[in-house]
Amino acid sequence: MNPAAFRPPFLAVLFLLAAALRSLPLAGARLQVAMTVVRNASSVGAFCLDGSLPAYHLDRGFGAGAGNWLLQFEGGGWCNDVESCLERAKSRRGSTQLMNKWEDFNGILSNNASLNPDFYNWNRVKLRYCDGGSFGGDALFHNGTSPLYFKGQKIWESIILDLLPKGLGTANKALLSGCSAGGLATFLHCEDFTNYLPRNATVKCLSDAGFFLDLQDIGSTHTMRGFFKDLVALQGMNPNLNGNCTASSTLPDLCIFPQYALKYIATPFFILNSAYDVYQFHHGLVPPSADIHGRWKHCKMNPAACSKQQIEQLQGLRSSMLSALKLFYQYSSKGGMFINSCFAHCQSESQNTWFAKGSPTIDNKTIAGTVGDWYFNRRNIKEIDCAYPCDSTCHNLIP
Ligand SMILES: *[C@@H]1O[C@H](CO)[C@@H](O)[C@H](O)[C@H]1NC(C)=O
Ligand SMILES: *[C@@H]1O[C@H](CO)[C@@H](O)[C@H](O)[C@H]1NC(C)=O
Ligand SMILES: *[C@@H]1O[C@H](CO)[C@@H](O)[C@H](O)[C@H]1NC(C)=O
Ligand SMILES: *[C@@H]1O[C@H](CO)[C@@H](O)[C@H](O)[C@H]1NC(C)=O
Ligand SMILES: *[C@@H]1O[C@H](CO)[C@@H](O)[C@H](O)[C@H]1NC(C)=O
Ligand SMILES: *[C@@H]1O[C@H](CO)[C@@H](O)[C@H](O)[C@H]1NC(C)=O
């Protein structure tokens, strides 16, 4: 049972839907930002899976935001065995040579004040994802043929070292963000990000759709746990997990799960996630290995087709997420959250979900408004939506 093996069809559907939502016509010009390759990254041993050099896209801040920095980890699944990593190394997810050299900056990366009211004039950076291990690995695999580089940790370090003299090193305000595998990376790197920045800077972190749960699937198997354990082992991630968490855990590899690492993160953190996150629904709660008879086939593609019992299991996914967040909700005075009840995955990167007419809200507050209010201490915010199907503002990836 290897989730890597069943990922393609599901993610293909997800990404097509996400791309379709993103490409809806928007007023105003598109912002495209060129790739910067980190030429000297090899001096710290930072390479993409295939050995190509790491890269990022930087759009400079201006005006009052010129001293502030937003870094966003790109997402895109993981590879947790040699076979799937060899495949990935030959794709745009494992090689900067095969990637788009220009990226659209939308949503939280937009430079337009009416589309991104609080961060539009900051320096905005997209860190390209090419290691398959949420920027957290440090290992090398070779068996005679060309090697596979599991060097996500080094990629992260090399990009930071490149940005420090460009102004990051004297930042006034900073926000580390990312979605999906990139949202998981914000949990992994939030604390060391803080350590690279001036002591008097305001530093905060935001994870979008990165709160992957240590969940039992519908067949009572810990499918995601097995998947992440293989990932940590293959990519040599253990030393880069939160040290306070691994030191106090009998199962240190589980510290890759945000629910265990969260209490050891002192930096103010915002958790943006859907309680019915489509990736977790399709891979954590109902992986194909737990649904060999296809009883969930229709429900997975259309919640209106779910049986009463299936809806109950989906409500269980929401309950698991809320209970994993309970202490954070109650005790994290600097934390923020926006847990809505949509069949979504990644809501900060596309304009339609981040900030637009008709974008998702809780208590009439958009995601951009809530994140901004939290970052700038305008109000103390932990928003939890009512349970499915009460939210009529969703942009669902499945109808
Ligand atoms: C900013 O976005 C608004 C709303 O979509 C649009 O009307 C305006 O033309 C955009 N401004 C620029 C400079 O692209
Ligand atoms: C290297 O490992 C891969 C994956 O396990 C395998 O397919 C390939 O045959 C191996 N190559 C050699 C030369 O052993
Ligand atoms: C690469 O060069 C930049 C600019 O000179 C420097 O700031 C950075 O530390 C170097 N990175 C590495 C990994 O040596
Ligand atoms: C932090 O301290 C430096 C050096 O004193 C100063 O130039 C900078 O403006 C300060 N930044 C903030 C956000 O206060
Ligand atoms: C992590 O451990 C160090 C050393 O014991 C301690 O000083 C620090 O407060 C801990 N951090 C958190 C967030 O628990
Ligand atoms: C929701 O917010 C919008 C825009 O801020 C406002 O016009 C509207 O009256 C609000 N609706 C409710 C029910 O508060």
mmCIF file of C-alpha atoms in Angstrom, residues 34-260:
data_model
loop_
_atom_site.group_PDB
_atom_site.id
_atom_site.type_symbol
_atom_site.label_atom_id
_atom_site.label_comp_id
_atom_site.label_asym_id
_atom_site.label_seq_id
_atom_site.Cartn_x
_atom_site.Cartn_y
_atom_site.Cartn_z
ATOM 1 C CA ALA A 34 11.114 35.490 -13.581
ATOM 2 C CA MET A 35 13.027 32.619 -11.999
ATOM 3 C CA THR A 36 16.294 33.236 -10.140
ATOM 4 C CA VAL A 37 18.579 30.199 -10.020
ATOM 5 C CA VAL A 38 20.825 29.933 -6.944
ATOM 6 C CA ARG A 39 24.104 29.515 -8.833
ATOM 7 C CA ASN A 40 26.345 28.866 -5.845
ATOM 8 C CA ALA A 41 23.949 26.456 -4.107
ATOM 9 C CA SER A 42 26.303 23.556 -4.826
ATOM 10 C CA SER A 43 28.727 24.974 -2.240
ATOM 11 C CA VAL A 44 26.268 23.888 0.460
ATOM 12 C CA GLY A 45 25.229 20.736 -1.391
ATOM 13 C CA ALA A 46 21.787 22.021 -2.345
ATOM 14 C CA PHE A 47 20.354 20.220 -5.368
ATOM 15 C CA CYS A 48 16.962 19.259 -6.722
ATOM 16 C CA LEU A 49 16.147 15.539 -6.989
ATOM 17 C CA ASP A 50 17.833 15.309 -10.393
ATOM 18 C CA GLY A 51 20.908 17.349 -9.435
ATOM 19 C CA SER A 52 19.715 20.647 -10.928
ATOM 20 C CA LEU A 53 20.120 23.873 -8.947
ATOM 21 C CA PRO A 54 17.431 25.309 -6.658
ATOM 22 C CA ALA A 55 15.502 28.418 -7.668
ATOM 23 C CA TYR A 56 13.016 31.030 -6.547
ATOM 24 C CA HIS A 57 11.005 33.920 -7.955
ATOM 25 C CA LEU A 58 11.298 37.346 -6.306
ATOM 26 C CA ASP A 59 9.086 40.346 -6.927
ATOM 27 C CA ARG A 60 10.450 43.379 -5.130
ATOM 28 C CA GLY A 61 8.454 45.266 -2.538
ATOM 29 C CA PHE A 62 7.853 48.979 -2.793
ATOM 30 C CA GLY A 63 6.731 51.991 -0.796
ATOM 31 C CA ALA A 64 5.868 51.244 2.817
ATOM 32 C CA GLY A 65 6.326 47.499 2.182
ATOM 33 C CA ALA A 66 9.878 47.689 0.827
ATOM 34 C CA GLY A 67 11.365 46.395 4.091
ATOM 35 C CA ASN A 68 8.918 43.490 4.503
ATOM 36 C CA TRP A 69 9.228 39.947 3.178
ATOM 37 C CA LEU A 70 6.736 37.213 2.333
ATOM 38 C CA LEU A 71 8.217 33.825 1.461
ATOM 39 C CA GLN A 72 6.004 31.119 0.041
ATOM 40 C CA PHE A 73 6.962 27.472 -0.331
ATOM 41 C CA GLU A 74 5.597 25.934 -3.494
ATOM 42 C CA GLY A 75 3.662 22.698 -2.876
ATOM 43 C CA GLY A 76 3.030 19.560 -4.926
ATOM 44 C CA GLY A 77 2.888 16.220 -3.086
ATOM 45 C CA TRP A 78 5.837 14.062 -2.106
ATOM 46 C CA CYS A 79 7.811 11.043 -3.265
ATOM 47 C CA ASN A 80 8.451 8.496 -0.542
ATOM 48 C CA ASP A 81 10.170 5.649 -2.356
ATOM 49 C CA VAL A 82 13.012 5.369 -4.848
ATOM 50 C CA GLU A 83 10.739 4.505 -7.710
ATOM 51 C CA SER A 84 8.423 7.488 -7.353
ATOM 52 C CA CYS A 85 11.385 9.806 -6.736
ATOM 53 C CA LEU A 86 13.120 8.606 -9.907
ATOM 54 C CA GLU A 87 9.920 9.416 -11.785
ATOM 55 C CA ARG A 88 9.636 12.802 -10.123
ATOM 56 C CA ALA A 89 13.253 13.652 -10.922
ATOM 57 C CA LYS A 90 12.272 13.530 -14.589
ATOM 58 C CA SER A 91 9.408 15.985 -14.109
ATOM 59 C CA ARG A 92 8.885 19.654 -13.255
ATOM 60 C CA ARG A 93 8.406 18.605 -9.635
ATOM 61 C CA GLY A 94 11.933 17.280 -9.346
ATOM 62 C CA SER A 95 13.988 19.512 -11.589
ATOM 63 C CA THR A 96 14.210 23.276 -11.985
ATOM 64 C CA GLN A 97 15.363 22.641 -15.543
ATOM 65 C CA LEU A 98 11.930 21.303 -16.405
ATOM 66 C CA MET A 99 9.955 24.048 -14.666
ATOM 67 C CA ASN A 100 8.250 27.186 -15.951
ATOM 68 C CA LYS A 101 10.804 29.972 -15.798
ATOM 69 C CA TRP A 102 8.038 32.501 -15.195
ATOM 70 C CA GLU A 103 5.405 32.215 -12.488
ATOM 71 C CA ASP A 104 2.065 33.962 -12.077
ATOM 72 C CA PHE A 105 1.856 35.761 -8.763
ATOM 73 C CA ASN A 106 -1.752 35.636 -7.587
ATOM 74 C CA GLY A 107 -3.642 35.773 -4.325
ATOM 75 C CA ILE A 108 -1.264 36.309 -1.429
ATOM 76 C CA LEU A 109 1.534 36.933 -3.965
ATOM 77 C CA SER A 110 -0.326 39.625 -5.943
ATOM 78 C CA ASN A 111 1.180 43.133 -6.149
ATOM 79 C CA ASN A 112 -2.233 44.766 -6.490
ATOM 80 C CA ALA A 113 -3.655 46.409 -3.361
ATOM 81 C CA SER A 114 -7.223 45.677 -4.356
ATOM 82 C CA LEU A 115 -6.437 41.946 -4.728
ATOM 83 C CA ASN A 116 -4.038 41.555 -1.797
ATOM 84 C CA PRO A 117 -4.666 44.394 0.649
ATOM 85 C CA ASP A 118 -2.013 43.694 3.282
ATOM 86 C CA PHE A 119 0.963 42.136 1.510
ATOM 87 C CA TYR A 120 0.826 43.603 -2.026
ATOM 88 C CA ASN A 121 3.791 45.935 -1.527
ATOM 89 C CA TRP A 122 6.038 43.499 0.340
ATOM 90 C CA ASN A 123 8.947 41.666 -1.232
ATOM 91 C CA ARG A 124 7.236 38.446 -2.313
ATOM 92 C CA VAL A 125 9.149 35.239 -2.987
ATOM 93 C CA LYS A 126 8.063 31.858 -4.284
ATOM 94 C CA LEU A 127 10.478 29.065 -3.396
ATOM 95 C CA ARG A 128 10.333 26.368 -6.064
ATOM 96 C CA TYR A 129 9.698 22.818 -4.852
ATOM 97 C CA CYS A 130 11.996 20.243 -6.431
ATOM 98 C CA ASP A 131 13.075 17.906 -3.602
ATOM 99 C CA GLY A 132 9.903 15.855 -3.059
ATOM 100 C CA GLY A 133 10.301 16.101 0.724
ATOM 101 C CA SER A 134 8.753 19.421 1.819
ATOM 102 C CA PHE A 135 12.175 21.135 1.893
ATOM 103 C CA GLY A 136 13.157 18.887 4.803
ATOM 104 C CA GLY A 137 15.412 16.094 3.538
ATOM 105 C CA ASP A 138 19.147 15.654 3.704
ATOM 106 C CA ALA A 139 20.280 12.413 2.101
ATOM 107 C CA LEU A 140 21.660 11.009 -1.101
ATOM 108 C CA PHE A 141 20.630 7.831 -2.870
ATOM 109 C CA HIS A 142 22.602 6.051 -5.507
ATOM 110 C CA ASN A 143 22.889 2.520 -6.632
ATOM 111 C CA GLY A 144 25.292 2.828 -9.525
ATOM 112 C CA THR A 145 23.217 5.032 -11.783
ATOM 113 C CA SER A 146 22.861 8.795 -11.470
ATOM 114 C CA PRO A 147 22.053 9.795 -7.874
ATOM 115 C CA LEU A 148 18.841 11.101 -6.376
ATOM 116 C CA TYR A 149 19.376 14.152 -4.211
ATOM 117 C CA PHE A 150 17.178 14.440 -1.150
ATOM 118 C CA LYS A 151 18.414 17.868 -0.218
ATOM 119 C CA GLY A 152 15.357 19.919 0.652
ATOM 120 C CA GLN A 153 16.879 21.221 3.868
ATOM 121 C CA LYS A 154 19.927 22.450 1.970
ATOM 122 C CA ILE A 155 17.726 24.029 -0.709
ATOM 123 C CA TRP A 156 15.920 25.985 1.981
ATOM 124 C CA GLU A 157 19.234 27.117 3.490
ATOM 125 C CA SER A 158 20.757 28.102 0.148
ATOM 126 C CA ILE A 159 17.739 30.219 -0.819
ATOM 127 C CA ILE A 160 17.710 31.978 2.546
ATOM 128 C CA LEU A 161 21.458 32.674 2.253
ATOM 129 C CA ASP A 162 20.845 34.145 -1.174
ATOM 130 C CA LEU A 163 18.001 36.376 0.035
ATOM 131 C CA LEU A 164 19.660 37.678 3.218
ATOM 132 C CA PRO A 165 21.945 40.173 1.427
ATOM 133 C CA LYS A 166 19.064 41.139 -0.889
ATOM 134 C CA GLY A 167 17.264 42.668 2.091
ATOM 135 C CA LEU A 168 15.788 39.709 3.951
ATOM 136 C CA GLY A 169 18.609 40.038 6.474
ATOM 137 C CA THR A 170 17.351 43.473 7.525
ATOM 138 C CA ALA A 171 13.616 42.767 7.252
ATOM 139 C CA ASN A 172 11.194 44.650 9.464
ATOM 140 C CA LYS A 173 8.317 42.236 8.984
ATOM 141 C CA ALA A 174 8.256 38.737 7.552
ATOM 142 C CA LEU A 175 5.761 35.989 6.871
ATOM 143 C CA LEU A 176 6.660 32.427 5.882
ATOM 144 C CA SER A 177 3.839 30.701 4.033
ATOM 145 C CA GLY A 178 3.085 27.793 1.752
ATOM 146 C CA CYS A 179 0.363 25.409 0.692
ATOM 147 C CA SER A 180 0.006 21.615 0.852
ATOM 148 C CA ALA A 181 3.518 20.088 0.882
ATOM 149 C CA GLY A 182 4.609 23.732 1.114
ATOM 150 C CA GLY A 183 2.237 24.237 4.044
ATOM 151 C CA LEU A 184 3.915 21.309 5.768
ATOM 152 C CA ALA A 185 7.273 22.989 5.059
ATOM 153 C CA THR A 186 6.163 26.087 6.992
ATOM 154 C CA PHE A 187 5.745 23.929 10.087
ATOM 155 C CA LEU A 188 9.205 22.433 9.514
ATOM 156 C CA HIS A 189 10.972 25.776 9.011
ATOM 157 C CA CYS A 190 9.060 28.380 10.968
ATOM 158 C CA GLU A 191 11.444 28.364 13.916
ATOM 159 C CA ASP A 192 14.679 28.454 11.930
ATOM 160 C CA PHE A 193 13.235 31.195 9.707
ATOM 161 C CA THR A 194 12.907 33.326 12.831
ATOM 162 C CA ASN A 195 16.525 32.640 13.713
ATOM 163 C CA TYR A 196 17.799 33.993 10.378
ATOM 164 C CA LEU A 197 16.033 37.339 10.805
ATOM 165 C CA PRO A 198 16.842 40.374 12.979
ATOM 166 C CA ARG A 199 15.735 40.008 16.573
ATOM 167 C CA ASN A 200 13.559 43.076 16.389
ATOM 168 C CA ALA A 201 11.738 41.937 13.222
ATOM 169 C CA THR A 202 8.123 40.761 13.393
ATOM 170 C CA VAL A 203 8.152 37.174 12.136
ATOM 171 C CA LYS A 204 5.092 34.978 11.672
ATOM 172 C CA CYS A 205 4.161 31.833 9.752
ATOM 173 C CA LEU A 206 1.116 30.688 7.795
ATOM 174 C CA SER A 207 0.315 27.162 6.709
ATOM 175 C CA ASP A 208 -2.343 26.698 4.028
ATOM 176 C CA ALA A 209 -3.739 23.153 3.683
ATOM 177 C CA GLY A 210 -0.650 21.838 5.453
ATOM 178 C CA PHE A 211 -2.244 20.528 8.633
ATOM 179 C CA PHE A 212 -1.998 16.868 7.625
ATOM 180 C CA LEU A 213 -3.553 14.702 10.283
ATOM 181 C CA ASP A 214 -2.235 11.533 11.830
ATOM 182 C CA LEU A 215 -5.544 9.916 11.028
ATOM 183 C CA GLN A 216 -6.971 6.436 10.826
ATOM 184 C CA ASP A 217 -8.527 5.778 7.465
ATOM 185 C CA ILE A 218 -11.979 4.204 7.064
ATOM 186 C CA GLY A 219 -10.343 0.779 7.345
ATOM 187 C CA SER A 220 -8.663 1.728 10.671
ATOM 188 C CA THR A 221 -5.192 1.839 9.112
ATOM 189 C CA HIS A 222 -2.830 4.761 9.719
ATOM 190 C CA THR A 223 -2.215 5.269 6.014
ATOM 191 C CA MET A 224 -0.760 8.776 6.255
ATOM 192 C CA ARG A 225 1.463 7.707 9.129
ATOM 193 C CA GLY A 226 2.969 4.944 7.017
ATOM 194 C CA PHE A 227 3.406 7.308 4.107
ATOM 195 C CA PHE A 228 5.180 9.965 6.158
ATOM 196 C CA LYS A 229 7.358 7.426 7.987
ATOM 197 C CA ASP A 230 8.674 6.190 4.646
ATOM 198 C CA LEU A 231 9.219 9.777 3.553
ATOM 199 C CA VAL A 232 11.187 10.698 6.681
ATOM 200 C CA ALA A 233 13.340 7.561 6.382
ATOM 201 C CA LEU A 234 14.054 7.813 2.651
ATOM 202 C CA GLN A 235 14.837 11.519 2.678
ATOM 203 C CA GLY A 236 16.772 11.623 5.951
ATOM 204 C CA MET A 237 14.403 14.181 7.430
ATOM 205 C CA ASN A 238 14.588 13.188 11.072
ATOM 206 C CA PRO A 239 17.373 15.643 12.074
ATOM 207 C CA ASN A 240 15.377 18.470 10.520
ATOM 208 C CA LEU A 241 12.132 17.828 12.357
ATOM 209 C CA ASN A 242 11.391 20.049 15.349
ATOM 210 C CA GLY A 243 14.117 19.161 17.869
ATOM 211 C CA ASN A 244 12.016 19.846 20.938
ATOM 212 C CA CYS A 245 9.346 17.541 19.578
ATOM 213 C CA THR A 246 11.674 14.676 18.621
ATOM 214 C CA ALA A 247 13.486 14.953 21.963
ATOM 215 C CA SER A 248 10.282 14.464 23.892
ATOM 216 C CA SER A 249 8.640 11.820 21.733
ATOM 217 C CA THR A 250 8.971 8.057 21.814
ATOM 218 C CA LEU A 251 8.079 8.041 18.114
ATOM 219 C CA PRO A 252 10.182 10.968 16.884
ATOM 220 C CA ASP A 253 9.322 10.479 13.212
ATOM 221 C CA LEU A 254 5.732 11.416 14.022
ATOM 222 C CA CYS A 255 6.967 14.962 14.627
ATOM 223 C CA ILE A 256 6.540 15.485 10.896
ATOM 224 C CA PHE A 257 2.817 15.732 11.698
ATOM 225 C CA PRO A 258 1.970 19.353 12.547
ATOM 226 C CA GLN A 259 -0.367 18.296 15.339
ATOM 227 C CA TYR A 260 2.615 16.985 17.346
#
